[in-house]
Amino acid sequence: MAAFRMAATSGGSALVGESDIGALRARLRGPLVQAGEGGYEEARTLFNAMIDRRPALVARCHGAADVMAAVNFVRDHDVLVSVKGGGHGIAGKAVCDGGLLIDMSQMKSIRVDPAARTVRVEPGVLGAELDCETQAFGLATPVGTVSTTGIAGLTLGGGQSWLASKYGFAIDNLLSVDIVTADGALRTASPTQNEDLFWGIRGAGHNFGVVTSFEYRLHPVGQVLGGLVIHPLSHAVDVLKFYRDFTASQPDELQTWAGILTLPDGTQVAALVPCFLGPHDEGERLLMPLRRFGSPIADTIAPLPYVAMQRLFDGSFPHGRLNYWKSGLASRLSDEVIMASVEYAKTVPSPHTVILFAELHGAYSRIGKSDTAYFHRDLQYDAIILAGWTDPGDTQRNMDWTRELFAVWEPYLARAAYVNDLGDEGEDRALSAYGDNYTRLTALKAKYDPSNLFQLNQNIKPVVA
Ligand SMILES: Cc1cc2nc3c(=O)[nH]c(=O)nc-3n(C[C@H](O)[C@H](O)[C@H](O)COP(=O)(O)OP(=O)(O)OC[C@H]3O[C@@H](n4cnc5c(N)ncnc54)[C@H](O)[C@@H]3O)c2cc1C
């Protein structure tokens, strides 16, 4: 009987009979494709062009039954598996070499229940697609700040968004999920079903199986007051110190991010990016000090449709660039972080690189650190170096610059990272995302995925207590 060599979960390779692959193909509603077949290149291609992996097989799933068949196949044959939602994960864990890729990107159903203010979403959906359906009813749920991002991976790690301070993370609005676990069973996890799994999914969810459906709570969200206030780089230290003071006491309705970036004409700037949800006169009043500070070279703050705010930075992060990120969480932005950022910006190797300070407070921070698997509720700032460039010959230079700036930052950040920002940075950094919830997560992993079938993620090792 002919056999097919695939990468194995336990390392090395697994020999799988042609007939077993034929049996899997017969069970699937969606296509099972390999190199050279339609859909293969699209499925294996990720947002981050640094990742170029070639799975032996891709199951382009059309529903939960396809996922169950694929999970049973990889478990029974010891085949390495990866799971792809929107393909935006910077670490590129969604695609493996030589194994089976469970590709969820074709599963795009969205059903809004406007009366109950809930939405049921399949995992191939992108932020813009979800916003489009929910905004038809004047509703929204928090799913990121760049609308091309996949909702699946984003939600399972937490889900920062412009709505986080008012309504919490994506996970804080999750009502239930359907998930195929390593035993091939489809389970519902919610506050009343498989509660332990529901806890783990909210912040460490890439580790426990393949989510086939997300149910979220929706909120009324209409126009926002948002945009950019832009200052020259020469004033950036003062602007970022002002930003730190301004963000120390904001109401839940106002969230403000800041960044150092290069405009399309090559001008390097520091930008303040507020988003206010609420009555516009109150927003105008709250934003007055931010708009009056210093001598901005541009101020685009205006009432915007929520989807326009969501799309503000889509163009800055196109698919297919080379990306390398380093990030860490902090309770406060120190002078050292601010000054190093401005100093390093002067020698940034690529105009596509952004130094970002995302800021979170309010509803996000009022949830207990062990109420969900997402631990770092007390840390207000996510400091991220988003290095992006186009020429592979520039890779080393961009990575070195990013690492050097991060090394200066590191002593002034908490030993904590947002799991969805992490690259392939080793076990310690992965653990730093889970904080003191890690021990509980290892026991949960042992219960639902004892052989670590789902290991292509910021991995939690199964440990029997
Ligand atoms: C341009 C850009 C902007 C971003 N902005 C934000 C932001 O505003 N807020 C924020 O919180 N994050 C943001 N992120 C980070 C984002 O949360 C992660 O990139 C996230 O992984 C994206 O999800 P995805 O489904 O596209 O990822 P993928 O690359 O498909 O997957 C990432 C991880 O999730 C797992 N996974 C995917 N689908 C499933 C599933 N159905 N079941 C189980 N596991 C699954 C994968 O196996 C992988 O380990 C941004 C990323 C980019 C590139």
Short mmCIF file of C-alpha atoms and ligand atoms in Angstrom, two decimals:
data_model
loop_
_atom_site.label_atom_id
_atom_site.label_comp_id
_atom_site.label_asym_id
_atom_site.label_seq_id
_atom_site.Cartn_x
_atom_site.Cartn_y
_atom_site.Cartn_z
CA MET A 1 0.00 0.00 0.00
CA ALA A 2 1.38 3.46 -0.93
CA ALA A 3 2.28 5.67 2.01
CA PHE A 4 2.61 9.40 2.43
CA ARG A 5 5.29 10.88 4.71
CA MET A 6 4.07 13.70 6.95
CA ALA A 7 5.59 15.62 9.89
CA ALA A 8 4.70 13.99 13.21
CA THR A 9 3.39 15.63 16.39
CA SER A 10 6.04 13.85 18.41
CA GLY A 11 8.86 15.00 16.07
CA GLY A 12 10.27 13.10 13.09
CA SER A 13 7.83 11.83 10.52
CA ALA A 14 4.63 9.82 10.36
CA LEU A 15 3.81 7.43 7.52
CA VAL A 16 0.18 7.68 6.49
CA GLY A 17 -1.44 5.27 4.03
CA GLU A 18 -2.94 6.69 0.81
CA SER A 19 -6.16 4.95 1.77
CA ASP A 20 -6.29 6.83 5.11
CA ILE A 21 -5.89 10.10 3.24
CA GLY A 22 -8.59 9.00 0.82
CA ALA A 23 -10.86 8.19 3.77
CA LEU A 24 -10.27 11.68 5.22
CA ARG A 25 -11.00 13.27 1.84
CA ALA A 26 -14.26 11.32 1.61
CA ARG A 27 -15.35 12.56 5.05
CA LEU A 28 -14.73 16.25 4.32
CA ARG A 29 -17.30 18.65 2.86
CA GLY A 30 -14.49 21.08 1.96
CA PRO A 31 -11.51 20.19 -0.25
CA LEU A 32 -8.34 18.45 0.99
CA VAL A 33 -5.53 19.95 -1.06
CA GLN A 34 -1.78 19.54 -1.46
CA ALA A 35 0.95 21.54 -3.21
CA GLY A 36 0.03 22.40 -6.77
CA GLU A 37 -3.73 22.13 -6.17
CA GLY A 38 -6.21 25.00 -6.11
CA GLY A 39 -6.36 26.90 -2.83
CA TYR A 40 -3.09 25.51 -1.45
CA GLU A 41 -1.03 28.67 -1.94
CA GLU A 42 -3.80 30.90 -0.61
CA ALA A 43 -4.24 28.72 2.47
CA ARG A 44 -0.55 28.56 3.39
CA THR A 45 0.08 32.28 2.86
CA LEU A 46 0.01 34.44 5.97
CA PHE A 47 -0.05 38.17 6.69
CA ASN A 48 3.63 38.01 7.68
CA ALA A 49 5.82 37.27 4.65
CA MET A 50 8.61 36.13 7.01
CA ILE A 51 6.68 32.86 7.27
CA ASP A 52 6.98 30.50 4.30
CA ARG A 53 5.87 27.03 5.36
CA ARG A 54 4.54 24.16 3.26
CA PRO A 55 2.05 21.82 4.88
CA ALA A 56 1.73 18.36 3.31
CA LEU A 57 -2.06 18.68 3.30
CA VAL A 58 -4.61 21.42 3.81
CA ALA A 59 -8.16 20.68 4.96
CA ARG A 60 -10.18 23.68 3.82
CA CYS A 61 -12.96 23.15 6.32
CA HIS A 62 -16.58 24.03 5.61
CA GLY A 63 -18.04 23.12 8.98
CA ALA A 64 -17.57 21.49 12.38
CA ALA A 65 -17.85 17.99 10.88
CA ASP A 66 -14.81 18.70 8.68
CA VAL A 67 -12.87 19.89 11.71
CA MET A 68 -13.81 16.78 13.71
CA ALA A 69 -12.65 14.53 10.83
CA ALA A 70 -9.37 16.44 10.50
CA VAL A 71 -8.67 16.34 14.26
CA ASN A 72 -9.40 12.60 14.43
CA PHE A 73 -7.06 12.07 11.47
CA VAL A 74 -4.09 13.93 12.95
CA ARG A 75 -4.52 12.34 16.37
CA ASP A 76 -4.88 8.78 15.03
CA HIS A 77 -1.85 9.13 12.71
CA ASP A 78 0.36 11.29 14.97
CA VAL A 79 0.41 14.01 12.29
CA LEU A 80 1.55 17.55 13.14
CA VAL A 81 -1.37 19.97 12.94
CA SER A 82 -1.76 23.74 12.71
CA VAL A 83 -4.94 25.80 12.72
CA LYS A 84 -5.49 28.94 10.66
CA GLY A 85 -8.15 31.59 11.25
CA GLY A 86 -7.39 34.92 9.57
CA GLY A 87 -3.65 34.23 9.25
CA HIS A 88 -2.58 37.45 11.03
CA GLY A 89 -0.64 35.88 13.89
CA ILE A 90 2.84 37.41 13.61
CA ALA A 91 4.52 34.24 14.91
CA GLY A 92 3.08 32.32 11.96
CA LYS A 93 1.94 29.42 14.13
CA ALA A 94 -1.11 28.97 11.89
CA VAL A 95 0.92 27.09 9.24
CA CYS A 96 3.25 24.12 9.69
CA ASP A 97 5.83 22.42 7.50
CA GLY A 98 4.92 18.90 6.41
CA GLY A 99 1.82 18.46 8.58
CA LEU A 100 -1.91 19.08 8.15
CA LEU A 101 -3.20 22.63 8.08
CA ILE A 102 -6.76 22.93 9.36
CA ASP A 103 -7.81 26.02 7.41
CA MET A 104 -10.84 27.78 8.88
CA SER A 105 -10.69 30.76 6.52
CA GLN A 106 -13.60 29.52 4.40
CA MET A 107 -16.00 29.44 7.37
CA LYS A 108 -17.51 32.93 7.23
CA SER A 109 -21.07 32.73 8.46
CA ILE A 110 -22.25 35.62 10.68
CA ARG A 111 -25.73 35.74 12.24
CA VAL A 112 -26.77 38.82 14.21
CA ASP A 113 -29.71 38.63 16.62
CA PRO A 114 -30.48 42.35 16.99
CA ALA A 115 -33.21 41.81 19.59
CA ALA A 116 -31.02 39.74 21.89
CA ARG A 117 -27.95 41.83 20.95
CA THR A 118 -25.83 38.78 20.21
CA VAL A 119 -23.93 37.55 17.18
CA ARG A 120 -22.79 34.06 16.20
CA VAL A 121 -19.63 34.06 14.07
CA GLU A 122 -17.57 31.42 12.30
CA PRO A 123 -13.77 31.52 12.70
CA GLY A 124 -12.81 32.53 9.15
CA VAL A 125 -14.42 35.94 9.63
CA LEU A 126 -12.30 39.11 9.57
CA GLY A 127 -12.97 42.17 11.71
CA ALA A 128 -14.36 44.25 8.84
CA GLU A 129 -16.82 41.50 7.90
CA LEU A 130 -18.14 41.26 11.45
CA ASP A 131 -18.35 45.07 11.82
CA CYS A 132 -20.29 45.27 8.54
CA GLU A 133 -22.99 42.84 9.74
CA THR A 134 -23.32 44.20 13.27
CA GLN A 135 -23.21 47.89 12.27
CA ALA A 136 -26.23 47.29 10.03
CA PHE A 137 -28.08 47.23 13.37
CA GLY A 138 -26.00 49.98 15.04
CA LEU A 139 -24.25 47.34 17.12
CA ALA A 140 -20.65 46.19 17.61
CA THR A 141 -18.44 43.90 19.67
CA PRO A 142 -14.74 44.53 20.38
CA VAL A 143 -12.60 42.83 17.69
CA GLY A 144 -9.36 44.74 17.16
CA THR A 145 -8.24 48.04 15.72
CA VAL A 146 -7.19 46.91 12.23
CA SER A 147 -10.19 45.56 10.42
CA THR A 148 -8.36 43.08 8.18
CA THR A 149 -7.39 40.95 11.21
CA GLY A 150 -8.96 37.53 11.81
CA ILE A 151 -11.41 37.44 14.71
CA ALA A 152 -10.53 33.88 15.75
CA GLY A 153 -6.91 34.12 16.86
CA LEU A 154 -7.54 37.68 18.07
CA THR A 155 -10.41 36.65 20.33
CA LEU A 156 -8.74 33.53 21.71
CA GLY A 157 -5.79 35.56 23.02
CA GLY A 158 -7.85 38.44 24.46
CA GLY A 159 -8.82 40.98 21.82
CA GLN A 160 -7.71 44.59 22.34
CA SER A 161 -9.91 47.13 20.57
CA TRP A 162 -11.18 50.71 20.57
CA LEU A 163 -14.09 49.41 22.69
CA ALA A 164 -11.94 47.74 25.38
CA SER A 165 -12.10 50.45 28.03
CA LYS A 166 -15.87 50.75 27.67
CA TYR A 167 -16.83 47.10 27.09
CA GLY A 168 -13.73 45.00 27.80
CA PHE A 169 -11.74 42.71 25.54
CA ALA A 170 -13.27 40.45 22.90
CA ILE A 171 -13.12 37.60 25.45
CA ASP A 172 -15.09 39.69 27.95
CA ASN A 173 -17.95 39.77 25.44
CA LEU A 174 -17.80 36.10 24.57
CA LEU A 175 -20.98 34.24 25.54
CA SER A 176 -20.00 30.79 24.28
CA VAL A 177 -17.86 28.91 21.78
CA ASP A 178 -18.17 25.58 20.01
CA ILE A 179 -14.82 23.84 20.01
CA VAL A 180 -13.47 20.55 18.67
CA THR A 181 -11.08 19.22 21.30
CA ALA A 182 -8.22 16.74 20.81
CA ASP A 183 -10.52 13.72 21.30
CA GLY A 184 -12.46 14.87 18.22
CA ALA A 185 -15.58 15.81 20.22
CA LEU A 186 -17.47 19.03 19.53
CA ARG A 187 -18.08 20.77 22.85
CA THR A 188 -19.84 23.96 23.80
CA ALA A 189 -18.00 26.06 26.36
CA SER A 190 -19.92 28.78 28.16
CA PRO A 191 -20.56 30.00 31.72
CA THR A 192 -22.81 26.95 32.21
CA GLN A 193 -21.21 24.25 30.00
CA ASN A 194 -17.60 23.07 30.27
CA GLU A 195 -16.96 26.12 32.44
CA ASP A 196 -13.31 25.26 32.98
CA LEU A 197 -12.71 25.17 29.25
CA PHE A 198 -14.58 28.46 28.83
CA TRP A 199 -12.24 30.02 31.39
CA GLY A 200 -9.14 28.79 29.52
CA ILE A 201 -10.38 29.78 26.09
CA ARG A 202 -10.61 33.39 27.19
CA GLY A 203 -6.95 34.33 26.90
CA ALA A 204 -5.21 31.02 26.14
CA GLY A 205 -7.70 29.67 23.63
CA HIS A 206 -5.26 28.70 20.87
CA ASN A 207 -4.18 25.78 23.07
CA PHE A 208 -7.33 23.76 23.65
CA GLY A 209 -8.76 22.77 20.28
CA VAL A 210 -10.30 24.24 17.16
CA VAL A 211 -13.06 26.77 17.74
CA THR A 212 -15.77 26.41 15.11
CA SER A 213 -18.15 29.12 16.33
CA PHE A 214 -18.00 32.20 18.57
CA GLU A 215 -21.03 33.83 20.20
CA TYR A 216 -20.55 37.45 21.33
CA ARG A 217 -22.56 40.06 23.19
CA LEU A 218 -23.21 43.23 21.14
CA HIS A 219 -23.41 46.87 22.21
CA PRO A 220 -24.92 49.94 20.61
CA VAL A 221 -22.06 51.78 18.89
CA GLY A 222 -22.74 54.69 16.56
CA GLN A 223 -20.42 57.47 15.53
CA VAL A 224 -17.20 57.95 17.46
CA LEU A 225 -15.01 61.02 17.87
CA GLY A 226 -11.59 59.98 16.67
CA GLY A 227 -8.61 60.52 14.39
CA LEU A 228 -5.00 61.62 14.71
CA VAL A 229 -3.19 64.59 16.21
CA ILE A 230 0.24 64.67 14.63
CA HIS A 231 3.43 66.31 15.95
CA PRO A 232 6.93 66.47 14.47
CA LEU A 233 9.40 63.89 15.77
CA SER A 234 11.45 66.73 17.25
CA HIS A 235 8.67 67.26 19.84
CA ALA A 236 7.98 63.55 20.40
CA VAL A 237 9.48 63.25 23.90
CA ASP A 238 7.23 66.02 25.25
CA VAL A 239 4.23 64.68 23.33
CA LEU A 240 4.67 61.17 24.74
CA LYS A 241 5.14 62.51 28.28
CA PHE A 242 1.94 64.49 27.82
CA TYR A 243 0.30 61.30 26.51
CA ARG A 244 1.31 59.45 29.67
CA ASP A 245 -0.26 62.15 31.88
CA PHE A 246 -3.36 62.47 29.70
CA THR A 247 -4.05 58.71 29.76
CA ALA A 248 -3.61 58.52 33.55
CA SER A 249 -7.22 59.61 34.10
CA GLN A 250 -9.54 58.94 31.18
CA PRO A 251 -13.18 57.88 31.47
CA ASP A 252 -14.18 54.48 30.08
CA GLU A 253 -15.56 56.18 26.97
CA LEU A 254 -12.15 57.50 25.92
CA GLN A 255 -9.19 55.43 24.85
CA THR A 256 -6.04 56.98 23.38
CA TRP A 257 -3.16 55.25 21.65
CA ALA A 258 0.11 56.84 20.59
CA GLY A 259 2.77 56.01 18.08
CA ILE A 260 5.91 57.06 16.29
CA LEU A 261 5.65 56.52 12.57
CA THR A 262 6.68 57.78 9.15
CA LEU A 263 4.14 59.56 6.93
CA PRO A 264 3.94 58.60 3.24
CA ASP A 265 5.98 61.74 2.36
CA GLY A 266 8.81 60.51 4.61
CA THR A 267 8.16 62.85 7.57
CA GLN A 268 8.69 61.14 10.92
CA VAL A 269 6.03 62.03 13.46
CA ALA A 270 4.54 61.25 16.84
CA ALA A 271 0.78 60.69 16.61
CA LEU A 272 -1.89 60.67 19.31
CA VAL A 273 -4.92 58.58 18.36
CA PRO A 274 -7.98 59.01 20.58
CA CYS A 275 -11.31 57.27 20.16
CA PHE A 276 -14.28 58.58 22.18
CA LEU A 277 -17.60 56.75 22.41
CA GLY A 278 -20.33 59.01 23.67
CA PRO A 279 -21.97 62.43 23.24
CA HIS A 280 -19.85 64.54 20.93
CA ASP A 281 -19.92 67.72 23.00
CA GLU A 282 -18.51 65.76 25.93
CA GLY A 283 -15.91 64.23 23.63
CA GLU A 284 -14.92 67.65 22.30
CA ARG A 285 -14.48 68.86 25.87
CA LEU A 286 -12.40 65.85 26.93
CA LEU A 287 -10.19 66.00 23.86
CA MET A 288 -9.56 69.75 24.09
CA PRO A 289 -6.32 69.45 26.17
CA LEU A 290 -5.00 66.79 23.80
CA ARG A 291 -5.71 68.91 20.75
CA ARG A 292 -4.34 72.09 22.32
CA PHE A 293 -1.08 70.55 23.52
CA GLY A 294 2.05 71.77 21.75
CA SER A 295 2.04 72.73 18.08
CA PRO A 296 0.53 69.86 16.09
CA ILE A 297 1.23 69.79 12.36
CA ALA A 298 -2.13 68.11 11.70
CA ASP A 299 -5.34 67.36 13.57
CA THR A 300 -7.86 65.05 11.90
CA ILE A 301 -10.14 64.55 14.94
CA ALA A 302 -13.73 64.47 13.74
CA PRO A 303 -16.95 62.51 14.22
CA LEU A 304 -16.44 59.24 12.35
CA PRO A 305 -18.56 56.19 11.64
CA TYR A 306 -17.27 53.40 13.90
CA VAL A 307 -16.16 51.38 10.85
CA ALA A 308 -14.06 54.31 9.64
CA MET A 309 -12.22 54.30 12.97
CA GLN A 310 -11.75 50.55 12.61
CA ARG A 311 -10.23 51.06 9.15
CA LEU A 312 -8.02 54.03 9.98
CA PHE A 313 -4.84 51.93 9.99
CA ASP A 314 -5.77 49.13 7.55
CA GLY A 315 -3.63 50.69 4.80
CA SER A 316 -0.59 50.87 7.09
CA PHE A 317 -0.54 47.10 7.57
CA PRO A 318 -0.94 45.41 4.19
CA HIS A 319 -0.63 41.64 3.73
CA GLY A 320 2.67 40.35 2.43
CA ARG A 321 5.23 42.63 4.07
CA LEU A 322 8.04 41.20 6.17
CA ASN A 323 7.23 41.75 9.83
CA TYR A 324 9.08 41.37 13.12
CA TRP A 325 7.51 42.48 16.40
CA LYS A 326 8.73 42.86 19.96
CA SER A 327 6.37 43.90 22.72
CA GLY A 328 5.73 44.05 26.42
CA LEU A 329 3.10 45.28 28.86
CA ALA A 330 3.69 48.03 31.41
CA SER A 331 1.73 49.74 34.16
CA ARG A 332 3.45 53.05 33.32
CA LEU A 333 5.42 54.48 30.42
CA SER A 334 8.79 55.38 31.88
CA ASP A 335 10.91 58.31 30.70
CA GLU A 336 13.51 55.76 29.58
CA VAL A 337 11.04 53.97 27.26
CA ILE A 338 9.87 57.27 25.82
CA MET A 339 13.35 58.66 25.27
CA ALA A 340 14.77 55.45 23.79
CA SER A 341 11.82 55.20 21.39
CA VAL A 342 12.39 58.71 20.08
CA GLU A 343 16.15 58.23 19.85
CA TYR A 344 15.87 54.91 17.98
CA ALA A 345 13.18 56.32 15.67
CA LYS A 346 15.86 58.61 14.23
CA THR A 347 17.68 55.56 12.83
CA VAL A 348 14.69 53.37 11.98
CA PRO A 349 15.67 51.26 8.95
CA SER A 350 12.20 51.14 7.38
CA PRO A 351 9.48 53.77 6.87
CA HIS A 352 6.85 51.07 7.48
CA THR A 353 7.90 50.49 11.09
CA VAL A 354 5.65 51.79 13.86
CA ILE A 355 6.44 52.15 17.57
CA LEU A 356 3.05 51.83 19.23
CA PHE A 357 1.74 52.44 22.72
CA ALA A 358 -1.68 50.86 23.00
CA GLU A 359 -3.57 51.89 26.12
CA LEU A 360 -6.30 50.01 28.01
CA HIS A 361 -8.25 50.78 31.18
CA GLY A 362 -11.84 50.87 32.46
CA ALA A 363 -13.97 47.78 31.87
CA TYR A 364 -10.94 45.78 30.72
CA SER A 365 -9.14 46.38 34.02
CA ARG A 366 -12.12 45.76 36.33
CA ILE A 367 -12.24 42.05 35.51
CA GLY A 368 -10.31 39.88 37.97
CA LYS A 369 -6.87 38.61 36.96
CA SER A 370 -7.97 34.99 37.40
CA ASP A 371 -11.58 35.41 36.22
CA THR A 372 -10.41 34.53 32.70
CA ALA A 373 -7.15 33.03 31.45
CA TYR A 374 -6.04 36.55 30.41
CA PHE A 375 -4.01 37.58 33.45
CA HIS A 376 -2.53 41.03 32.97
CA ARG A 377 -5.60 43.17 33.68
CA ASP A 378 -3.65 45.67 35.79
CA LEU A 379 -1.19 46.67 33.06
CA GLN A 380 -2.38 49.72 31.17
CA TYR A 381 0.09 49.95 28.27
CA ASP A 382 1.06 47.53 25.55
CA ALA A 383 4.32 48.81 24.07
CA ILE A 384 4.94 47.27 20.66
CA ILE A 385 7.66 47.70 18.06
CA LEU A 386 5.93 46.75 14.81
CA ALA A 387 8.82 46.50 12.36
CA GLY A 388 7.74 46.08 8.74
CA TRP A 389 9.80 46.15 5.52
CA THR A 390 9.60 44.90 1.96
CA ASP A 391 13.10 43.83 0.82
CA PRO A 392 14.29 40.46 2.21
CA GLY A 393 17.83 41.85 2.01
CA ASP A 394 16.89 44.31 4.80
CA THR A 395 15.73 41.61 7.21
CA GLN A 396 18.77 41.42 9.48
CA ARG A 397 19.05 45.20 9.77
CA ASN A 398 15.40 45.56 10.76
CA MET A 399 15.50 42.68 13.22
CA ASP A 400 18.69 43.98 14.86
CA TRP A 401 17.27 47.48 15.24
CA THR A 402 14.05 46.09 16.77
CA ARG A 403 15.92 43.84 19.20
CA GLU A 404 18.23 46.65 20.27
CA LEU A 405 15.38 49.04 21.04
CA PHE A 406 13.48 46.31 22.88
CA ALA A 407 16.57 45.49 24.96
CA VAL A 408 16.60 49.12 26.13
CA TRP A 409 12.87 48.98 26.90
CA GLU A 410 12.86 45.64 28.67
CA PRO A 411 14.05 46.64 32.18
CA TYR A 412 11.24 49.26 32.28
CA LEU A 413 8.41 46.91 31.24
CA ALA A 414 6.64 44.31 33.36
CA ARG A 415 7.67 40.71 32.76
CA ALA A 416 4.46 40.32 30.81
CA ALA A 417 3.39 40.16 27.18
CA TYR A 418 0.12 40.08 25.27
CA VAL A 419 0.00 36.59 23.79
CA ASN A 420 -1.26 37.79 20.41
CA ASP A 421 1.71 40.11 19.89
CA LEU A 422 4.34 37.46 20.48
CA GLY A 423 6.58 36.09 17.77
CA ASP A 424 8.49 32.84 18.06
CA GLU A 425 10.36 34.01 21.16
CA GLY A 426 10.80 30.91 23.28
CA GLU A 427 9.12 29.39 26.31
CA ASP A 428 9.85 32.13 28.85
CA ARG A 429 8.21 34.83 26.75
CA ALA A 430 5.21 32.57 26.05
CA LEU A 431 4.83 31.90 29.78
CA SER A 432 5.03 35.62 30.53
CA ALA A 433 1.75 36.03 28.66
CA TYR A 434 -0.10 33.71 31.01
CA GLY A 435 1.30 35.07 34.30
CA ASP A 436 0.07 33.38 37.47
CA ASN A 437 -2.70 31.61 35.55
CA TYR A 438 -0.14 29.32 33.94
CA THR A 439 -0.30 26.47 36.49
CA ARG A 440 -4.08 26.24 36.20
CA LEU A 441 -3.71 26.29 32.42
CA THR A 442 -1.27 23.36 32.42
CA ALA A 443 -3.83 21.24 34.31
CA LEU A 444 -6.58 22.29 31.89
CA LYS A 445 -4.31 21.40 28.98
CA ALA A 446 -3.72 17.96 30.53
CA LYS A 447 -7.49 17.45 30.75
CA TYR A 448 -8.42 18.52 27.21
CA ASP A 449 -5.21 17.99 25.22
CA PRO A 450 -3.02 15.54 27.17
CA SER A 451 -0.72 14.70 24.23
CA ASN A 452 -0.27 18.36 23.23
CA LEU A 453 -1.80 17.79 19.82
CA PHE A 454 -2.37 21.55 19.54
CA GLN A 455 1.21 22.70 20.06
CA LEU A 456 1.58 25.32 17.33
CA ASN A 457 0.67 28.30 19.49
CA GLN A 458 2.26 30.05 22.49
CA ASN A 459 2.32 26.62 24.00
CA ILE A 460 1.05 25.48 27.39
CA LYS A 461 2.53 22.13 28.40
CA PRO A 462 0.06 19.56 29.75
CA VAL A 463 0.89 18.77 33.38
CA VAL A 464 -1.10 16.31 35.49
CA ALA A 465 -1.40 17.74 39.01
C1 LIG B 1 -2.02 44.34 11.39
C2 LIG B 1 -2.39 43.70 12.69
C3 LIG B 1 -3.16 44.40 13.59
C4 LIG B 1 -3.52 43.83 14.80
N1 LIG B 1 -4.30 44.53 15.67
C5 LIG B 1 -4.71 43.93 16.82
C6 LIG B 1 -5.61 44.61 17.71
O1 LIG B 1 -6.02 45.74 17.48
N2 LIG B 1 -6.01 43.96 18.82
C7 LIG B 1 -5.57 42.71 19.13
O2 LIG B 1 -5.97 42.17 20.15
N3 LIG B 1 -4.72 42.05 18.32
C8 LIG B 1 -4.29 42.64 17.17
N4 LIG B 1 -3.43 41.97 16.35
C9 LIG B 1 -2.90 40.68 16.78
C10 LIG B 1 -3.94 39.61 16.50
O3 LIG B 1 -4.73 39.44 17.64
C11 LIG B 1 -3.25 38.30 16.16
O4 LIG B 1 -2.49 38.47 15.01
C12 LIG B 1 -4.25 37.16 15.98
O5 LIG B 1 -3.53 35.96 16.01
C13 LIG B 1 -5.01 37.25 14.70
O6 LIG B 1 -5.90 36.17 14.57
P1 LIG B 1 -5.96 35.32 13.20
O7 LIG B 1 -7.12 34.41 13.29
O8 LIG B 1 -5.88 36.25 12.05
O9 LIG B 1 -4.57 34.55 13.35
P2 LIG B 1 -3.97 33.19 12.80
O10 LIG B 1 -2.58 33.52 12.35
O11 LIG B 1 -4.84 32.50 11.84
O12 LIG B 1 -3.89 32.35 14.13
C14 LIG B 1 -3.17 32.80 15.26
C15 LIG B 1 -3.22 31.71 16.32
O13 LIG B 1 -4.57 31.40 16.61
C16 LIG B 1 -4.84 30.03 16.38
N5 LIG B 1 -6.18 29.91 15.82
C17 LIG B 1 -6.68 30.56 14.74
N6 LIG B 1 -7.96 30.18 14.53
C18 LIG B 1 -8.26 29.29 15.49
C19 LIG B 1 -9.43 28.55 15.80
N7 LIG B 1 -10.53 28.66 15.08
N8 LIG B 1 -9.40 27.71 16.86
C20 LIG B 1 -8.27 27.60 17.61
N9 LIG B 1 -7.14 28.26 17.37
C21 LIG B 1 -7.14 29.11 16.31
C22 LIG B 1 -3.75 29.60 15.40
O14 LIG B 1 -3.53 28.22 15.45
C23 LIG B 1 -2.56 30.41 15.86
O15 LIG B 1 -1.92 29.78 16.95
C24 LIG B 1 -3.07 42.52 15.13
C25 LIG B 1 -2.30 41.81 14.21
C26 LIG B 1 -1.95 42.39 13.00
C27 LIG B 1 -1.09 41.63 12.04
#
